[in-house]
Amino acid sequence: MKILFFLIKNILKIIYYLLKLIKKLFLIIFIILIILFLNIYIKKPLQNINEKTALLFNINGIIVENKNIDNSWNKFGFKLWDINNGKIIKNILFNIIKIIRLSKNNKNIIGIILKLNNFLGTDQISLEYIGKALNEFKKSGKPVYAVSNNYNQSQYYLASYANVIYIYPKGLIDLYGLYNDKFYYKSLFNKLKINSHIFRVGFEKNAIESNICDNIPNKTKQLENKWLKKLWLNYIDDISKNRKIKLCNIIPNINEFFKKTNKINNINKYNLKKKLVDKVLSPFKIKSNFIKIFGFNKYKNNFKFLNFYNYKIKESFEKSYEISVIFINGKIINSTIISEKLKKARLNPNVKAVILKINSPGGNIIASENIRIEVSNLRFSNKPVITSMGNLSASGGYWISIPSNIIIADKSTITGSIGVFNIINTYEKTLNLLGINYDGSNIFPTLNFKINKSLSPYTSKLIELNIKNGYEYFIKLISKNRQLTPKEINNISQGRIFIGKEAKYNKLIDKIGDFDDAVKQAVKLSKLKNWHLHWIN
């Protein structure tokens, strides 16, 4: 009996301690939930806060059109501006645009601060698009301020849209122009005995020169400098208009600059005099200025601001039709994914128009043609297709846009490059150098192509014929869709690169504009009243 009593007593004691432990766990969980609730409440978007404040754009990293897709050929645009595109934060362009436009109509937001210290940059066309949204914001009567310790080219372009540009006392404005450089392998190929077989139609298709030259040919340099200067002129012309200063003040005479700025303090005076900046102040004084403008937040011991990363965008669609936005970024190698997206848009009865957002240097002819066919199918199914060209839409990137109802490019879009080429490297001499020989029996040796043996004359002629036919087909497609004769197209093709207005003049595109213009055309052609954009990743 005593043993039973002892067991019951111990069981009850264990139950007591378990209940006590559970009570403590519930208390801990309750405290955690309270903390999470408070954290969410503190980070609540400004739309629900009834106080005047600034919207702080402290952009960290780079800006891309869509971070869920291959932005590898944003690298071309980034390369021109010397921007690192490694493993860093990627901000979505269209989210930034939407936040700026929402904040324009938000009575609680009374200004924007562009804190650009950690902004690494983006391509020119994205910068122009953000600048357009900032101008819309300013037209509502709200000011924009720019702040940075130094300004690189992307940072300064964006800052030029501000009403006031601040710079730290030891800060510099680093504007050095554009460049396009690459590696050349001729000597390396000679040393390794690599045979580089070049097939090309379009004498300005210079991608093949890396294999057959040790440095850039003079003719290529002249051609590249020509379009680089046009892009650079677009850049400084925008800054000139934004800052209301002369072009010569943006990039000064080097001798004059060093004569007047032999000390760092003189650089600040020079920048102020030339109106490149408005105020040279320490971070503390800039903060004090913003406290006067936007008010003081005693909890943050700072001026009142909402970080744009905490600005939550609410998407709410009533019953409406879709305008699908399909991104085509990077080299066109495999057409399967893009073709499937286009096919789904065609078969979806709720999709009434498609915008192709292209940022591509081209790629494989077969892949480009497969995508072009799907674009044609969309148009034949009475669904308008509008191409919105990004930083680079050339060669195969132009090929896939040909059937579009309307092709829109920015003034700084690089397009054209109508031509076809192929490079085949064979390594038979490299293997021979290492004492390796390749041989065997073959019924039709002239048809047997392998990279460890030289191309036969038959194979070379076959590839040449394929390249020629590809080029002629390219010309035929353009002629059919752009109301140009093959002769007219041949005169403007040959791999030539065109910048925005040149492409318009040569009838390769229909309009100079941005993504907003593409949306307007999609709405107009589809005759929609109730619609929303459907972003297809």
XYZ file of C-alpha atoms in Angstrom:
537
model
C 0.000 0.000 0.000
C 2.840 2.306 0.922
C 4.537 1.591 -2.433
C 1.325 2.457 -4.344
C 0.939 5.701 -2.382
C 4.597 6.561 -3.099
C 4.117 5.945 -6.865
C 0.933 8.085 -7.017
C 2.691 10.886 -5.107
C 5.647 10.874 -7.551
C 3.372 10.777 -10.612
C 1.416 13.767 -9.309
C 4.680 15.580 -8.605
C 5.866 14.937 -12.197
C 2.523 16.169 -13.559
C 2.833 19.315 -11.399
C 6.306 20.107 -12.711
C 5.224 19.403 -16.297
C 2.296 21.808 -15.939
C 4.644 24.402 -14.463
C 7.028 23.951 -17.417
C 4.194 24.204 -19.959
C 3.027 27.427 -18.262
C 6.532 28.895 -18.641
C 6.694 27.813 -22.298
C 3.325 29.449 -22.991
C 4.596 32.636 -21.331
C 7.757 32.626 -23.487
C 5.738 32.017 -26.676
C 3.333 34.817 -25.694
C 6.241 37.244 -25.162
C 7.754 36.266 -28.551
C 4.405 36.878 -30.268
C 4.129 40.296 -28.603
C 7.655 41.189 -29.805
C 6.848 40.053 -33.367
C 3.610 42.035 -33.326
C 5.407 45.176 -32.124
C 8.122 44.677 -34.737
C 5.520 44.435 -37.512
C 3.687 47.445 -36.114
C 6.859 49.543 -36.003
C 7.694 48.585 -39.607
C 4.149 49.251 -40.750
C 4.118 50.992 -44.160
C 3.644 54.727 -44.222
C 0.259 54.525 -45.920
C -1.195 53.813 -42.441
C 0.841 56.403 -40.456
C -0.599 59.859 -40.009
C 2.559 61.982 -39.935
C 4.657 63.884 -42.441
C 7.967 62.277 -43.291
C 10.615 61.686 -45.953
C 10.933 58.608 -48.152
C 14.544 57.459 -47.924
C 16.005 55.699 -50.954
C 19.192 54.267 -49.462
C 19.662 51.925 -52.416
C 22.099 49.149 -51.599
C 23.590 47.245 -54.560
C 22.518 47.362 -58.199
C 19.208 47.790 -60.016
C 17.968 45.130 -62.458
C 14.735 44.672 -64.375
C 13.936 41.362 -62.730
C 16.184 39.471 -60.306
C 14.444 36.124 -60.909
C 15.791 35.857 -64.456
C 19.212 35.804 -66.058
C 20.458 39.391 -66.041
C 23.841 38.385 -67.458
C 23.581 40.819 -70.326
C 22.814 43.659 -67.971
C 26.555 43.134 -67.532
C 27.116 44.787 -70.906
C 25.339 47.941 -69.733
C 27.086 47.695 -66.363
C 30.444 47.204 -68.047
C 30.079 50.507 -69.916
C 29.626 52.234 -66.558
C 32.266 50.169 -64.729
C 29.729 48.545 -62.395
C 30.447 45.313 -60.538
C 27.621 42.779 -60.982
C 28.748 40.094 -58.553
C 26.954 38.522 -55.607
C 25.330 41.720 -54.394
C 21.826 42.967 -53.628
C 19.646 43.283 -56.720
C 16.840 45.833 -56.549
C 13.945 45.513 -58.994
C 13.568 48.540 -61.261
C 9.779 48.387 -61.607
C 9.277 48.189 -57.821
C 11.330 51.377 -57.402
C 9.271 53.136 -60.087
C 6.017 52.015 -58.454
C 7.118 53.241 -54.999
C 8.105 56.673 -56.351
C 4.756 57.019 -58.130
C 2.751 55.851 -55.120
C 4.630 58.243 -52.830
C 3.836 61.142 -55.186
C 0.158 60.769 -54.237
C 0.797 59.924 -50.576
C 0.053 63.025 -48.475
C 2.310 61.743 -45.665
C 5.404 61.734 -47.864
C 6.655 65.294 -48.292
C 9.984 64.590 -49.994
C 12.452 62.001 -51.259
C 16.063 61.577 -50.130
C 18.383 59.682 -52.464
C 21.145 58.341 -50.209
C 23.509 57.009 -52.843
C 26.622 55.938 -50.896
C 25.948 52.212 -51.408
C 24.226 52.392 -54.797
C 26.550 50.590 -57.227
C 24.649 51.527 -60.366
C 22.542 50.265 -63.235
C 22.362 50.703 -67.009
C 21.606 54.053 -68.637
C 18.048 53.232 -69.659
C 17.040 52.199 -66.132
C 18.563 55.428 -64.797
C 16.553 57.470 -67.313
C 13.348 55.678 -66.318
C 13.920 56.359 -62.600
C 14.757 59.977 -63.467
C 11.426 60.297 -65.267
C 9.562 59.075 -62.149
C 11.529 61.519 -59.960
C 10.522 64.395 -62.264
C 6.875 63.333 -61.901
C 7.341 63.379 -58.119
C 8.844 66.897 -58.214
C 5.976 68.183 -60.366
C 3.646 67.381 -57.466
C 5.464 70.113 -55.522
C 7.553 67.759 -53.384
C 11.366 68.118 -53.309
C 14.069 65.518 -53.990
C 17.438 65.590 -52.206
C 20.595 63.637 -53.102
C 23.329 62.726 -50.602
C 26.601 60.830 -50.997
C 30.195 60.840 -49.815
C 31.323 60.452 -53.457
C 29.431 60.198 -56.740
C 30.223 57.647 -59.427
C 28.657 58.029 -62.875
C 25.404 56.196 -62.101
C 25.037 57.917 -58.737
C 25.634 61.369 -60.142
C 23.216 60.891 -63.048
C 20.461 59.985 -60.573
C 21.497 62.831 -58.240
C 21.166 65.337 -61.095
C 17.362 64.948 -60.857
C 17.407 66.220 -57.260
C 16.468 69.763 -56.271
C 19.508 69.852 -53.981
C 22.720 67.786 -54.261
C 24.749 67.359 -51.039
C 28.316 66.045 -50.971
C 30.654 65.398 -48.022
C 33.672 67.727 -47.576
C 36.195 65.175 -48.895
C 33.870 63.886 -51.585
C 34.613 63.558 -55.312
C 32.530 63.391 -58.477
C 34.025 60.670 -60.650
C 32.952 61.157 -64.286
C 35.318 59.570 -66.766
C 33.242 58.665 -69.832
C 32.465 55.279 -71.358
C 34.622 52.470 -72.607
C 34.213 49.031 -74.120
C 37.192 46.708 -73.869
C 37.731 42.961 -74.107
C 40.419 40.288 -74.275
C 42.163 39.318 -77.514
C 43.526 35.785 -77.976
C 45.401 35.592 -81.272
C 48.869 35.105 -79.709
C 47.512 32.620 -77.181
C 45.803 30.622 -79.948
C 49.052 30.637 -81.953
C 51.048 29.353 -78.975
C 48.504 26.632 -78.270
C 48.156 25.823 -81.993
C 44.389 26.372 -81.917
C 42.744 26.778 -85.336
C 39.970 29.372 -85.267
C 37.658 29.010 -88.260
C 35.658 32.225 -88.847
C 32.414 32.430 -90.812
C 30.714 35.806 -91.081
C 28.201 37.831 -93.091
C 28.283 41.478 -92.000
C 31.694 43.146 -92.065
C 30.922 45.144 -88.881
C 30.241 42.013 -86.847
C 33.348 42.408 -84.724
C 32.734 39.713 -82.075
C 35.024 37.410 -84.063
C 38.023 39.766 -83.716
C 38.961 38.454 -80.262
C 40.024 35.181 -81.883
C 41.993 36.617 -84.801
C 43.531 39.827 -83.396
C 45.910 40.824 -80.623
C 44.277 44.206 -80.136
C 41.331 46.188 -81.411
C 41.578 47.043 -85.154
C 41.558 50.791 -85.934
C 38.354 50.514 -87.964
C 36.542 48.782 -85.099
C 37.845 51.358 -82.632
C 36.490 54.167 -84.802
C 33.075 52.482 -85.075
C 32.858 51.770 -81.342
C 33.998 55.274 -80.396
C 31.255 56.613 -82.626
C 28.405 54.911 -80.743
C 30.093 55.329 -77.337
C 30.225 59.107 -77.923
C 26.519 59.130 -78.776
C 25.663 57.293 -75.552
C 27.902 59.632 -73.562
C 26.306 62.688 -75.157
C 22.869 61.388 -74.077
C 24.230 61.039 -70.534
C 25.774 64.511 -70.163
C 22.934 66.175 -72.087
C 20.440 64.901 -69.476
C 22.660 66.167 -66.645
C 23.025 69.520 -68.401
C 19.233 69.898 -68.607
C 18.639 68.695 -65.052
C 21.262 70.991 -63.508
C 20.731 73.852 -65.996
C 24.456 74.065 -66.699
C 26.590 74.034 -69.828
C 27.953 70.759 -71.183
C 31.523 72.054 -70.838
C 31.002 72.444 -67.058
C 30.267 68.753 -66.629
C 33.501 67.477 -68.140
C 36.042 70.314 -67.803
C 39.302 70.880 -69.610
C 41.807 68.665 -67.743
C 44.562 71.305 -67.590
C 42.130 73.934 -66.306
C 40.736 71.500 -63.741
C 44.140 70.627 -62.237
C 45.249 74.243 -62.298
C 42.242 75.316 -60.222
C 42.005 72.232 -57.997
C 45.524 71.539 -56.750
C 44.029 70.937 -53.292
C 41.049 68.796 -52.263
C 39.249 71.830 -50.810
C 39.538 73.544 -54.168
C 37.743 70.622 -55.825
C 34.720 71.295 -53.621
C 34.834 75.004 -54.494
C 35.176 74.107 -58.172
C 32.149 71.767 -58.041
C 30.100 74.454 -56.289
C 31.140 77.125 -58.777
C 30.297 74.930 -61.769
C 26.953 74.043 -60.098
C 27.703 70.338 -60.101
C 26.650 70.271 -56.418
C 24.648 72.632 -54.223
C 26.052 72.116 -50.725
C 29.264 70.698 -49.265
C 28.384 69.604 -45.733
C 29.355 66.993 -43.154
C 26.950 64.110 -42.478
C 26.017 65.716 -39.137
C 25.073 69.037 -40.771
C 23.143 67.287 -43.546
C 21.231 65.362 -40.884
C 20.484 68.656 -39.052
C 19.157 70.151 -42.305
C 16.825 67.200 -42.826
C 15.572 67.447 -39.218
C 14.560 71.058 -39.951
C 12.796 69.998 -43.150
C 11.154 66.718 -42.113
C 11.008 66.934 -38.322
C 12.725 65.029 -35.514
C 12.118 61.399 -34.572
C 13.186 61.090 -30.927
C 13.051 57.266 -31.025
C 15.530 57.071 -33.901
C 17.386 60.236 -32.892
C 17.175 61.211 -36.542
C 14.962 63.039 -39.008
C 11.614 61.471 -39.823
C 11.855 59.019 -42.693
C 10.472 55.810 -44.081
C 12.988 53.427 -45.636
C 11.814 52.487 -49.133
C 12.689 48.839 -48.375
C 9.809 48.941 -45.843
C 7.341 50.495 -48.273
C 4.953 47.632 -48.915
C 3.270 47.604 -52.302
C -0.246 46.218 -52.194
C -1.435 44.637 -55.439
C -5.221 44.466 -55.740
C -6.820 43.614 -59.057
C -10.501 43.741 -59.721
C -11.814 41.563 -62.515
C -9.804 42.802 -65.463
C -7.904 41.587 -68.496
C -4.159 40.975 -68.490
C -1.316 42.566 -70.380
C 1.493 40.053 -70.006
C 5.055 41.341 -69.605
C 7.576 38.720 -70.749
C 11.271 39.332 -70.105
C 13.872 38.149 -72.610
C 17.275 38.731 -71.054
C 20.705 37.396 -71.858
C 22.043 35.338 -74.738
C 19.385 33.485 -76.710
C 20.588 29.894 -76.552
C 17.616 27.769 -75.482
C 14.182 28.893 -76.691
C 12.062 26.384 -74.766
C 11.231 28.470 -71.672
C 10.489 31.725 -73.543
C 8.477 29.924 -76.239
C 6.379 28.207 -73.571
C 5.619 31.553 -71.875
C 4.545 33.052 -75.198
C 2.400 30.031 -75.976
C 0.651 30.220 -72.576
C -0.071 33.919 -73.133
C -1.554 33.084 -76.550
C -3.797 30.338 -75.197
C -4.920 32.280 -72.120
C -8.230 34.039 -73.012
C -7.682 36.587 -70.231
C -4.428 37.833 -71.845
C -5.283 40.503 -74.407
C -1.801 41.883 -75.215
C 1.869 41.061 -74.627
C 4.860 43.310 -73.974
C 8.263 41.811 -74.770
C 10.904 43.419 -72.521
C 14.086 42.595 -74.436
C 17.637 43.038 -73.195
C 19.719 40.668 -75.315
C 22.737 40.641 -77.648
C 21.255 37.761 -79.638
C 22.562 34.234 -79.847
C 21.579 31.036 -81.598
C 19.681 31.453 -84.915
C 17.439 28.431 -84.340
C 16.484 29.560 -80.817
C 15.822 33.119 -82.045
C 13.659 31.795 -84.892
C 11.635 29.544 -82.536
C 10.843 32.542 -80.338
C 10.039 34.705 -83.379
C 7.526 32.084 -84.577
C 5.727 32.181 -81.209
C 5.664 35.991 -81.336
C 4.130 35.729 -84.836
C 1.546 33.242 -83.565
C 0.540 35.715 -80.855
C 0.008 38.457 -83.392
C -1.959 36.160 -85.744
C -4.241 35.255 -82.815
C -5.215 38.964 -82.636
C -3.190 39.643 -79.509
C -1.033 42.760 -80.028
C 2.685 42.373 -79.277
C 4.722 45.424 -78.297
C 8.492 45.198 -78.003
C 10.108 47.417 -75.372
C 13.857 47.386 -75.992
C 16.185 47.743 -73.046
C 19.849 48.629 -72.916
C 20.805 46.166 -75.668
C 18.509 44.533 -78.236
C 20.746 43.546 -81.115
C 21.204 40.730 -83.648
C 19.011 37.838 -82.385
C 17.510 40.286 -79.885
C 16.254 42.274 -82.869
C 15.314 39.098 -84.781
C 12.697 38.066 -82.190
C 11.156 41.563 -82.161
C 10.522 41.657 -85.936
C 6.869 40.396 -85.903
C 5.822 42.866 -83.156
C 3.021 45.310 -83.894
C 5.193 48.121 -82.547
C 8.882 48.239 -81.615
C 9.833 50.874 -79.040
C 13.426 51.722 -78.112
C 14.986 54.227 -75.743
C 17.196 57.028 -77.070
C 20.156 55.099 -75.556
C 19.187 51.597 -76.734
C 21.897 49.747 -78.670
C 20.241 47.823 -81.507
C 20.809 46.643 -85.066
C 23.855 44.396 -85.543
C 22.001 42.650 -88.362
C 24.396 39.952 -89.445
C 25.315 36.334 -88.810
C 28.582 34.736 -87.728
C 29.980 31.486 -86.381
C 33.322 30.605 -84.798
C 34.574 27.010 -84.713
C 37.847 26.245 -82.928
C 39.625 22.975 -83.722
C 42.474 21.515 -81.660
C 44.221 19.000 -83.927
C 47.534 20.923 -83.868
C 47.331 21.360 -80.085
C 46.953 17.596 -79.709
C 49.824 16.972 -82.157
C 52.024 19.299 -80.084
C 51.328 17.066 -77.091
C 52.099 13.954 -79.113
C 48.481 12.924 -79.591
C 47.271 11.960 -83.075
C 43.683 11.303 -84.098
C 42.891 8.970 -86.986
C 40.572 6.176 -88.022
C 38.391 4.682 -90.751
C 35.358 6.522 -92.114
C 33.194 5.860 -95.173
C 32.487 9.581 -95.677
C 35.451 11.369 -94.045
C 34.459 14.778 -95.483
C 31.164 14.651 -93.538
C 32.675 13.700 -90.185
C 33.084 16.941 -88.203
C 35.021 16.813 -84.919
C 36.899 19.513 -82.998
C 40.016 17.335 -82.805
C 40.518 17.385 -86.567
C 40.686 20.201 -89.107
C 37.552 21.222 -91.004
C 37.304 19.677 -94.446
C 36.697 22.022 -97.430
C 33.244 20.455 -97.750
C 32.355 21.201 -94.115
C 33.632 24.774 -94.424
C 31.527 25.371 -97.547
C 28.488 23.862 -95.833
C 28.869 26.213 -92.827
C 29.439 29.190 -95.149
C 26.249 28.325 -97.023
C 24.313 28.005 -93.760
C 25.586 31.412 -92.557
C 24.729 33.036 -95.906
C 21.229 31.515 -95.938
C 20.692 32.647 -92.335
C 21.627 36.220 -93.240
C 19.397 36.262 -96.321
C 16.495 34.898 -94.264
C 17.123 37.612 -91.636
C 16.954 40.289 -94.364
C 13.793 38.732 -95.806
C 12.043 38.762 -92.420
C 12.888 42.429 -91.847
C 11.808 43.361 -95.382
C 8.448 41.644 -94.949
C 7.666 43.236 -91.573
C 9.302 46.680 -91.790
C 8.196 47.698 -95.315
C 11.787 48.025 -96.503
C 13.333 46.535 -99.638
C 16.100 43.936 -99.224
C 18.498 46.445 -100.808
C 17.573 49.120 -98.224
C 18.071 46.661 -95.393
C 21.362 45.419 -96.807
C 22.607 49.020 -96.830
C 21.915 49.463 -93.123
C 22.803 45.961 -91.963
C 26.273 44.368 -92.274
C 26.410 44.109 -88.486
C 26.124 47.879 -87.959
C 25.141 49.131 -84.507
C 22.545 51.890 -84.132
C 21.642 54.025 -81.127
C 17.961 54.895 -80.523
C 17.207 57.749 -82.947
C 19.429 56.251 -85.678
C 17.383 53.048 -85.527
C 14.195 55.121 -85.810
C 15.609 57.070 -88.775
C 16.480 53.799 -90.514
C 12.977 52.400 -89.814
C 14.223 49.516 -87.684
C 11.988 50.672 -84.820
C 8.699 52.595 -84.649
C 9.039 54.906 -81.652
C 11.514 56.391 -79.216
C 10.121 55.812 -75.745
C 10.241 53.787 -72.552
C 8.269 51.003 -70.877
C 5.366 53.366 -70.105
C 4.974 54.040 -73.829
C 4.893 50.289 -74.473
C 2.066 49.921 -71.936
C 0.109 52.772 -73.566
C 0.438 51.124 -76.979
C -0.635 47.738 -75.573
C -3.775 49.318 -74.068
C -4.519 51.269 -77.244
C -4.133 48.333 -79.648
C -6.070 45.904 -77.440
C -8.785 48.551 -76.768
C -8.858 47.673 -73.080
C -10.580 49.708 -70.378
C -10.059 47.452 -67.368
C -6.610 45.885 -67.357
C -3.552 45.103 -65.240
C 0.035 44.097 -65.934
C 0.958 40.475 -65.341
C 4.712 40.139 -64.803
C 5.884 36.747 -66.054
C 9.169 35.663 -64.435
